């Protein structure tokens, strides 16, 4: 659940009373809401990379030479996946990974074998799969053009000639990934079938286009450019406070529907719903590293779930519970990682600082 702050902090800021009621409802369904969890990093690229590495992929020892192509979602391209610990372990136990994506990060652009459309196709795990059959990669082409002078030249040319090229529209309905999962899987039996569902639910992340009942607002199609222009002066804050509130309440609605759905479809499943990171609320509290975490483990895996659950230990818990071994949790760490120069599209050099995971980060962000 991308960019979801903890439920108790949501209540505190918006003066609502969701925490106690939802925690009780989740508990009755066998789901444990875990308080005081923190993310390892402060953005999606790094936290979802750490999920697949099951470890701190970037740290004090390697940040100066770490490549942006070794981050999510690029790591899920065909040529890289076999060496990722999470996928390696899933293949080893013959589990099929299915990726339910969103409008921002499209599965087909990275690895069509993982896309949720393959639910009815047979398993095709093959460690020796050759990549020689890959003739075209949309992502590689996109990265090439982003790093070349061609796009700036095109933009200057069209502005000089007065040519209008419309922004590409994306369908924000795809951001309700939990809702899409339930619709797609409703008539499919997957209990005890060996599936690992990676659902990147783009709620309550902006753009804030959902009402609290999960219906779309009046203009469901937005352009990337228009959204950035509208919110460019609000970096580091929630920005549209009422929009975040509506998207968050919609997220809670979907999460509650999802836990009911899973209990009916696969009561013995291991499930973790966790936000990759939180979000700061300007002049109120600093919650970028504070996360929403909800856990259900099967009867054979009744390990004590602690506040150490970040995306790394969540992956370790999932694998441990699935193969019947005690999860090998690692120490909680929190890193601030940013670009000293460059960005995610063109590459560059990182800067890194380890933070105290027990801090409220107020001094750091100020």
GROMACS .gro file of C-alpha atoms in nm:
model
  366
    1UNK     CA    1   0.000   0.000   0.000
    2UNK     CA    2   0.219   0.275  -0.141
    3UNK     CA    3   0.283   0.581   0.081
    4UNK     CA    4   0.051   0.470   0.364
    5UNK     CA    5   0.139   0.621   0.701
    6UNK     CA    6   0.053   0.426   1.020
    7UNK     CA    7  -0.316   0.413   1.102
    8UNK     CA    8  -0.272   0.571   1.445
    9UNK     CA    9  -0.085   0.869   1.296
   10UNK     CA   10  -0.355   0.907   1.032
   11UNK     CA   11  -0.615   0.927   1.310
   12UNK     CA   12  -0.405   1.177   1.503
   13UNK     CA   13  -0.370   1.416   1.212
   14UNK     CA   14  -0.720   1.390   1.064
   15UNK     CA   15  -0.896   1.357   1.399
   16UNK     CA   16  -1.060   1.029   1.294
   17UNK     CA   17  -1.120   0.703   1.482
   18UNK     CA   18  -1.022   0.426   1.242
   19UNK     CA   19  -0.738   0.269   1.440
   20UNK     CA   20  -0.926   0.088   1.715
   21UNK     CA   21  -1.220  -0.019   1.497
   22UNK     CA   22  -1.006  -0.153   1.212
   23UNK     CA   23  -0.751  -0.316   1.442
   24UNK     CA   24  -1.038  -0.505   1.608
   25UNK     CA   25  -1.194  -0.601   1.274
   26UNK     CA   26  -0.859  -0.720   1.139
   27UNK     CA   27  -0.792  -0.924   1.454
   28UNK     CA   28  -1.126  -1.106   1.424
   29UNK     CA   29  -1.017  -1.216   1.077
   30UNK     CA   30  -0.680  -1.339   1.199
   31UNK     CA   31  -0.478  -1.038   1.081
   32UNK     CA   32  -0.242  -0.863   1.321
   33UNK     CA   33  -0.193  -0.488   1.281
   34UNK     CA   34   0.171  -0.430   1.381
   35UNK     CA   35   0.253  -0.091   1.529
   36UNK     CA   36   0.579   0.104   1.520
   37UNK     CA   37   0.718  -0.045   1.198
   38UNK     CA   38   0.972   0.146   0.990
   39UNK     CA   39   1.090   0.129   0.632
   40UNK     CA   40   1.455   0.071   0.550
   41UNK     CA   41   1.460   0.351   0.294
   42UNK     CA   42   1.248   0.654   0.212
   43UNK     CA   43   1.129   0.576  -0.142
   44UNK     CA   44   0.967   0.305  -0.351
   45UNK     CA   45   1.269   0.227  -0.570
   46UNK     CA   46   1.485   0.128  -0.274
   47UNK     CA   47   1.228  -0.037  -0.048
   48UNK     CA   48   1.089  -0.262  -0.321
   49UNK     CA   49   1.444  -0.345  -0.428
   50UNK     CA   50   1.519  -0.452  -0.070
   51UNK     CA   51   1.209  -0.674  -0.081
   52UNK     CA   52   1.354  -0.876  -0.370
   53UNK     CA   53   1.708  -0.873  -0.231
   54UNK     CA   54   1.576  -0.969   0.116
   55UNK     CA   55   1.857  -0.750   0.248
   56UNK     CA   56   1.994  -0.395   0.251
   57UNK     CA   57   2.093  -0.381  -0.115
   58UNK     CA   58   2.259  -0.040  -0.082
   59UNK     CA   59   2.464   0.043   0.227
   60UNK     CA   60   2.776   0.214   0.357
   61UNK     CA   61   3.002  -0.024   0.165
   62UNK     CA   62   2.862   0.007  -0.188
   63UNK     CA   63   2.660   0.329  -0.227
   64UNK     CA   64   2.935   0.514  -0.415
   65UNK     CA   65   2.929   0.263  -0.700
   66UNK     CA   66   2.568   0.140  -0.691
   67UNK     CA   67   2.387   0.148  -1.026
   68UNK     CA   68   2.036   0.289  -1.073
   69UNK     CA   69   1.969  -0.002  -1.309
   70UNK     CA   70   1.997  -0.228  -1.004
   71UNK     CA   71   1.681  -0.078  -0.853
   72UNK     CA   72   1.311  -0.157  -0.877
   73UNK     CA   73   1.150  -0.184  -1.128
   74UNK     CA   74   1.454  -0.238  -1.353
   75UNK     CA   75   1.569  -0.538  -1.145
   76UNK     CA   76   1.262  -0.732  -1.259
   77UNK     CA   77   1.367  -0.730  -1.623
   78UNK     CA   78   1.437  -1.079  -1.760
   79UNK     CA   79   1.814  -1.063  -1.753
   80UNK     CA   80   1.833  -0.987  -1.379
   81UNK     CA   81   1.568  -1.192  -1.204
   82UNK     CA   82   1.737  -1.529  -1.153
   83UNK     CA   83   1.988  -1.386  -0.907
   84UNK     CA   84   1.736  -1.200  -0.691
   85UNK     CA   85   1.713  -1.392  -0.360
   86UNK     CA   86   1.335  -1.371  -0.327
   87UNK     CA   87   1.272  -1.497  -0.681
   88UNK     CA   88   1.550  -1.756  -0.652
   89UNK     CA   89   1.383  -1.899  -0.340
   90UNK     CA   90   1.037  -1.892  -0.498
   91UNK     CA   91   1.163  -2.080  -0.802
   92UNK     CA   92   1.342  -2.329  -0.580
   93UNK     CA   93   1.012  -2.428  -0.417
   94UNK     CA   94   0.826  -2.405  -0.750
   95UNK     CA   95   0.621  -2.101  -0.660
   96UNK     CA   96   0.496  -1.879  -0.943
   97UNK     CA   97   0.523  -1.503  -0.893
   98UNK     CA   98   0.240  -1.290  -1.032
   99UNK     CA   99   0.275  -0.913  -1.034
  100UNK     CA  100  -0.035  -0.694  -1.007
  101UNK     CA  101   0.096  -0.357  -1.121
  102UNK     CA  102  -0.044  -0.002  -1.147
  103UNK     CA  103  -0.060   0.283  -1.396
  104UNK     CA  104   0.285   0.417  -1.301
  105UNK     CA  105   0.493   0.097  -1.309
  106UNK     CA  106   0.364  -0.132  -1.582
  107UNK     CA  107   0.459  -0.500  -1.555
  108UNK     CA  108   0.472  -0.552  -1.931
  109UNK     CA  109   0.749  -0.294  -1.963
  110UNK     CA  110   0.980  -0.502  -1.744
  111UNK     CA  111   0.894  -0.871  -1.735
  112UNK     CA  112   0.585  -1.002  -1.909
  113UNK     CA  113   0.640  -1.347  -1.753
  114UNK     CA  114   0.543  -1.204  -1.414
  115UNK     CA  115   0.230  -1.020  -1.526
  116UNK     CA  116  -0.102  -1.112  -1.366
  117UNK     CA  117  -0.247  -1.197  -1.708
  118UNK     CA  118  -0.046  -1.521  -1.685
  119UNK     CA  119  -0.260  -1.663  -1.406
  120UNK     CA  120  -0.399  -1.940  -1.629
  121UNK     CA  121  -0.065  -2.025  -1.793
  122UNK     CA  122   0.146  -2.317  -1.668
  123UNK     CA  123   0.459  -2.256  -1.463
  124UNK     CA  124   0.763  -2.187  -1.680
  125UNK     CA  125   1.046  -2.160  -1.429
  126UNK     CA  126   1.376  -2.227  -1.599
  127UNK     CA  127   1.708  -2.119  -1.451
  128UNK     CA  128   1.881  -2.171  -1.781
  129UNK     CA  129   1.636  -1.961  -1.982
  130UNK     CA  130   1.828  -1.783  -2.253
  131UNK     CA  131   1.780  -1.409  -2.300
  132UNK     CA  132   1.891  -1.436  -2.664
  133UNK     CA  133   1.526  -1.441  -2.770
  134UNK     CA  134   1.471  -1.091  -2.634
  135UNK     CA  135   1.484  -0.873  -2.942
  136UNK     CA  136   1.332  -0.555  -2.801
  137UNK     CA  137   1.301  -0.409  -2.454
  138UNK     CA  138   1.072  -0.109  -2.416
  139UNK     CA  139   1.237  -0.017  -2.087
  140UNK     CA  140   1.588  -0.027  -2.232
  141UNK     CA  141   1.474   0.189  -2.522
  142UNK     CA  142   1.309   0.435  -2.282
  143UNK     CA  143   1.623   0.458  -2.070
  144UNK     CA  144   1.833   0.518  -2.381
  145UNK     CA  145   1.616   0.806  -2.499
  146UNK     CA  146   1.598   0.960  -2.151
  147UNK     CA  147   1.976   0.968  -2.134
  148UNK     CA  148   2.020   1.096  -2.489
  149UNK     CA  149   1.983   1.461  -2.608
  150UNK     CA  150   1.695   1.362  -2.839
  151UNK     CA  151   1.407   1.444  -2.605
  152UNK     CA  152   1.539   1.792  -2.508
  153UNK     CA  153   1.600   1.863  -2.878
  154UNK     CA  154   1.246   1.750  -2.963
  155UNK     CA  155   1.096   1.968  -2.689
  156UNK     CA  156   1.289   2.278  -2.799
  157UNK     CA  157   1.198   2.216  -3.161
  158UNK     CA  158   0.826   2.176  -3.095
  159UNK     CA  159   0.823   2.487  -2.875
  160UNK     CA  160   1.006   2.687  -3.143
  161UNK     CA  161   0.767   2.571  -3.415
  162UNK     CA  162   0.459   2.601  -3.195
  163UNK     CA  163   0.374   2.231  -3.230
  164UNK     CA  164   0.147   2.082  -2.962
  165UNK     CA  165   0.215   1.722  -2.863
  166UNK     CA  166  -0.037   1.598  -2.602
  167UNK     CA  167   0.083   1.427  -2.286
  168UNK     CA  168   0.028   1.054  -2.269
  169UNK     CA  169  -0.274   0.974  -2.054
  170UNK     CA  170  -0.270   0.693  -1.806
  171UNK     CA  171  -0.566   0.515  -1.655
  172UNK     CA  172  -0.561   0.576  -1.281
  173UNK     CA  173  -0.819   0.303  -1.226
  174UNK     CA  174  -0.525   0.063  -1.245
  175UNK     CA  175  -0.389   0.212  -0.919
  176UNK     CA  176  -0.657   0.022  -0.726
  177UNK     CA  177  -0.448  -0.295  -0.754
  178UNK     CA  178  -0.615  -0.471  -0.460
  179UNK     CA  179  -0.955  -0.418  -0.623
  180UNK     CA  180  -0.823  -0.549  -0.955
  181UNK     CA  181  -0.670  -0.852  -0.781
  182UNK     CA  182  -1.002  -0.947  -0.623
  183UNK     CA  183  -1.188  -0.913  -0.953
  184UNK     CA  184  -0.934  -1.117  -1.150
  185UNK     CA  185  -0.899  -1.389  -0.887
  186UNK     CA  186  -1.263  -1.419  -0.785
  187UNK     CA  187  -1.336  -1.716  -1.012
  188UNK     CA  188  -0.990  -1.874  -0.994
  189UNK     CA  189  -0.896  -2.137  -0.739
  190UNK     CA  190  -0.548  -2.063  -0.603
  191UNK     CA  191  -0.553  -2.223  -0.258
  192UNK     CA  192  -0.243  -2.439  -0.204
  193UNK     CA  193  -0.139  -2.384  -0.567
  194UNK     CA  194   0.201  -2.223  -0.502
  195UNK     CA  195   0.152  -1.859  -0.594
  196UNK     CA  196   0.335  -1.553  -0.470
  197UNK     CA  197   0.124  -1.246  -0.542
  198UNK     CA  198   0.317  -0.918  -0.558
  199UNK     CA  199   0.047  -0.649  -0.549
  200UNK     CA  200   0.174  -0.292  -0.584
  201UNK     CA  201  -0.136  -0.105  -0.468
  202UNK     CA  202  -0.088   0.262  -0.562
  203UNK     CA  203  -0.303   0.391  -0.277
  204UNK     CA  204  -0.294   0.627  -0.094
  205UNK     CA  205  -0.014   0.749  -0.322
  206UNK     CA  206  -0.096   1.050  -0.543
  207UNK     CA  207  -0.253   1.135  -0.780
  208UNK     CA  208  -0.551   1.173  -0.546
  209UNK     CA  209  -0.826   1.067  -0.784
  210UNK     CA  210  -1.033   0.834  -0.563
  211UNK     CA  211  -1.314   0.929  -0.329
  212UNK     CA  212  -1.322   0.768   0.015
  213UNK     CA  213  -1.569   0.505  -0.114
  214UNK     CA  214  -1.320   0.419  -0.393
  215UNK     CA  215  -1.528   0.573  -0.670
  216UNK     CA  216  -1.334   0.791  -0.909
  217UNK     CA  217  -1.349   1.166  -0.894
  218UNK     CA  218  -1.499   1.352  -1.188
  219UNK     CA  219  -1.176   1.356  -1.394
  220UNK     CA  220  -1.024   1.009  -1.366
  221UNK     CA  221  -0.767   1.057  -1.644
  222UNK     CA  222  -0.475   1.286  -1.562
  223UNK     CA  223  -0.146   1.363  -1.725
  224UNK     CA  224   0.182   1.321  -1.547
  225UNK     CA  225   0.288   1.673  -1.641
  226UNK     CA  226  -0.027   1.841  -1.509
  227UNK     CA  227  -0.005   1.659  -1.177
  228UNK     CA  228   0.360   1.752  -1.126
  229UNK     CA  229   0.295   2.115  -1.217
  230UNK     CA  230   0.010   2.134  -0.966
  231UNK     CA  231   0.211   1.987  -0.678
  232UNK     CA  232   0.569   2.087  -0.754
  233UNK     CA  233   0.578   2.341  -0.468
  234UNK     CA  234   0.457   2.085  -0.214
  235UNK     CA  235   0.747   1.841  -0.224
  236UNK     CA  236   0.798   1.663   0.107
  237UNK     CA  237   0.442   1.716   0.225
  238UNK     CA  238   0.118   1.536   0.166
  239UNK     CA  239   0.016   1.831  -0.050
  240UNK     CA  240  -0.353   1.780  -0.113
  241UNK     CA  241  -0.454   1.693   0.245
  242UNK     CA  242  -0.815   1.609   0.169
  243UNK     CA  243  -0.709   1.410  -0.135
  244UNK     CA  244  -0.469   1.200   0.072
  245UNK     CA  245  -0.740   1.148   0.333
  246UNK     CA  246  -0.989   1.020   0.074
  247UNK     CA  247  -0.732   0.792  -0.089
  248UNK     CA  248  -0.626   0.655   0.251
  249UNK     CA  249  -0.985   0.577   0.357
  250UNK     CA  250  -1.038   0.409   0.019
  251UNK     CA  251  -0.723   0.206   0.087
  252UNK     CA  252  -0.861   0.094   0.424
  253UNK     CA  253  -1.186  -0.009   0.257
  254UNK     CA  254  -0.998  -0.215  -0.002
  255UNK     CA  255  -0.767  -0.371   0.259
  256UNK     CA  256  -1.064  -0.483   0.467
  257UNK     CA  257  -1.233  -0.629   0.158
  258UNK     CA  258  -0.906  -0.799   0.067
  259UNK     CA  259  -0.856  -0.969   0.405
  260UNK     CA  260  -1.213  -1.101   0.388
  261UNK     CA  261  -1.150  -1.218   0.031
  262UNK     CA  262  -0.831  -1.402   0.125
  263UNK     CA  263  -0.995  -1.570   0.422
  264UNK     CA  264  -1.266  -1.706   0.194
  265UNK     CA  265  -1.038  -1.804  -0.094
  266UNK     CA  266  -0.726  -1.927   0.086
  267UNK     CA  267  -0.758  -1.935   0.464
  268UNK     CA  268  -0.412  -2.087   0.510
  269UNK     CA  269  -0.229  -1.821   0.310
  270UNK     CA  270   0.057  -1.613   0.447
  271UNK     CA  271  -0.016  -1.245   0.388
  272UNK     CA  272   0.166  -0.920   0.455
  273UNK     CA  273   0.026  -0.581   0.364
  274UNK     CA  274   0.296  -0.321   0.417
  275UNK     CA  275   0.360   0.028   0.289
  276UNK     CA  276   0.692   0.073   0.114
  277UNK     CA  277   0.729   0.403   0.299
  278UNK     CA  278   0.517   0.668   0.468
  279UNK     CA  279   0.486   1.039   0.401
  280UNK     CA  280   0.577   1.357   0.586
  281UNK     CA  281   0.303   1.592   0.694
  282UNK     CA  282   0.446   1.942   0.699
  283UNK     CA  283   0.443   2.121   1.035
  284UNK     CA  284   0.286   1.821   1.207
  285UNK     CA  285   0.513   1.515   1.209
  286UNK     CA  286   0.780   1.345   1.003
  287UNK     CA  287   0.647   1.011   0.893
  288UNK     CA  288   0.842   0.926   0.578
  289UNK     CA  289   0.988   0.611   0.736
  290UNK     CA  290   0.678   0.509   0.936
  291UNK     CA  291   0.475   0.233   0.778
  292UNK     CA  292   0.137   0.060   0.777
  293UNK     CA  293   0.182  -0.314   0.846
  294UNK     CA  294  -0.077  -0.590   0.860
  295UNK     CA  295   0.019  -0.959   0.890
  296UNK     CA  296  -0.149  -1.299   0.877
  297UNK     CA  297   0.052  -1.622   0.897
  298UNK     CA  298  -0.079  -1.975   0.863
  299UNK     CA  299  -0.127  -2.220   1.149
  300UNK     CA  300   0.214  -2.378   1.093
  301UNK     CA  301   0.385  -2.040   1.124
  302UNK     CA  302   0.284  -1.884   1.451
  303UNK     CA  303   0.602  -1.686   1.504
  304UNK     CA  304   0.591  -1.371   1.708
  305UNK     CA  305   0.559  -1.083   1.463
  306UNK     CA  306   0.753  -0.784   1.587
  307UNK     CA  307   0.808  -0.422   1.497
  308UNK     CA  308   1.117  -0.529   1.301
  309UNK     CA  309   0.903  -0.586   0.992
  310UNK     CA  310   1.029  -0.376   0.703
  311UNK     CA  311   1.013  -0.498   0.343
  312UNK     CA  312   1.331  -0.704   0.399
  313UNK     CA  313   1.207  -0.894   0.703
  314UNK     CA  314   0.861  -0.920   0.547
  315UNK     CA  315   1.013  -1.118   0.259
  316UNK     CA  316   1.208  -1.333   0.506
  317UNK     CA  317   0.891  -1.399   0.705
  318UNK     CA  318   0.702  -1.501   0.389
  319UNK     CA  319   0.970  -1.746   0.275
  320UNK     CA  320   1.027  -1.884   0.625
  321UNK     CA  321   0.657  -1.947   0.685
  322UNK     CA  322   0.614  -2.103   0.340
  323UNK     CA  323   0.896  -2.356   0.375
  324UNK     CA  324   0.835  -2.424   0.744
  325UNK     CA  325   1.154  -2.271   0.882
  326UNK     CA  326   1.205  -2.006   1.148
  327UNK     CA  327   1.243  -1.671   0.967
  328UNK     CA  328   1.597  -1.537   0.975
  329UNK     CA  329   1.525  -1.175   1.061
  330UNK     CA  330   1.803  -0.918   1.033
  331UNK     CA  331   1.869  -0.601   1.228
  332UNK     CA  332   1.648  -0.302   1.165
  333UNK     CA  333   1.831  -0.024   0.985
  334UNK     CA  334   1.712   0.301   0.832
  335UNK     CA  335   1.896   0.475   0.551
  336UNK     CA  336   1.854   0.811   0.386
  337UNK     CA  337   1.960   0.764   0.023
  338UNK     CA  338   1.952   1.045  -0.228
  339UNK     CA  339   2.136   1.151  -0.541
  340UNK     CA  340   2.447   1.356  -0.493
  341UNK     CA  341   2.417   1.411  -0.866
  342UNK     CA  342   2.189   1.269  -1.136
  343UNK     CA  343   1.851   1.101  -1.092
  344UNK     CA  344   1.673   0.769  -1.132
  345UNK     CA  345   1.631   0.814  -1.507
  346UNK     CA  346   1.979   0.922  -1.611
  347UNK     CA  347   2.183   0.752  -1.340
  348UNK     CA  348   2.433   0.927  -1.115
  349UNK     CA  349   2.607   0.910  -0.782
  350UNK     CA  350   2.433   0.838  -0.450
  351UNK     CA  351   2.482   0.986  -0.109
  352UNK     CA  352   2.384   0.777   0.194
  353UNK     CA  353   2.339   0.833   0.565
  354UNK     CA  354   2.230   0.580   0.827
  355UNK     CA  355   1.962   0.712   1.061
  356UNK     CA  356   1.841   0.603   1.402
  357UNK     CA  357   1.532   0.387   1.337
  358UNK     CA  358   1.391   0.497   1.675
  359UNK     CA  359   1.409   0.867   1.586
  360UNK     CA  360   1.121   1.085   1.472
  361UNK     CA  361   1.357   1.233   1.209
  362UNK     CA  362   1.237   1.587   1.276
  363UNK     CA  363   1.586   1.732   1.310
  364UNK     CA  364   1.702   1.547   1.000
  365UNK     CA  365   1.419   1.672   0.777
  366UNK     CA  366   1.439   2.025   0.910
   0.00000   0.00000   0.00000
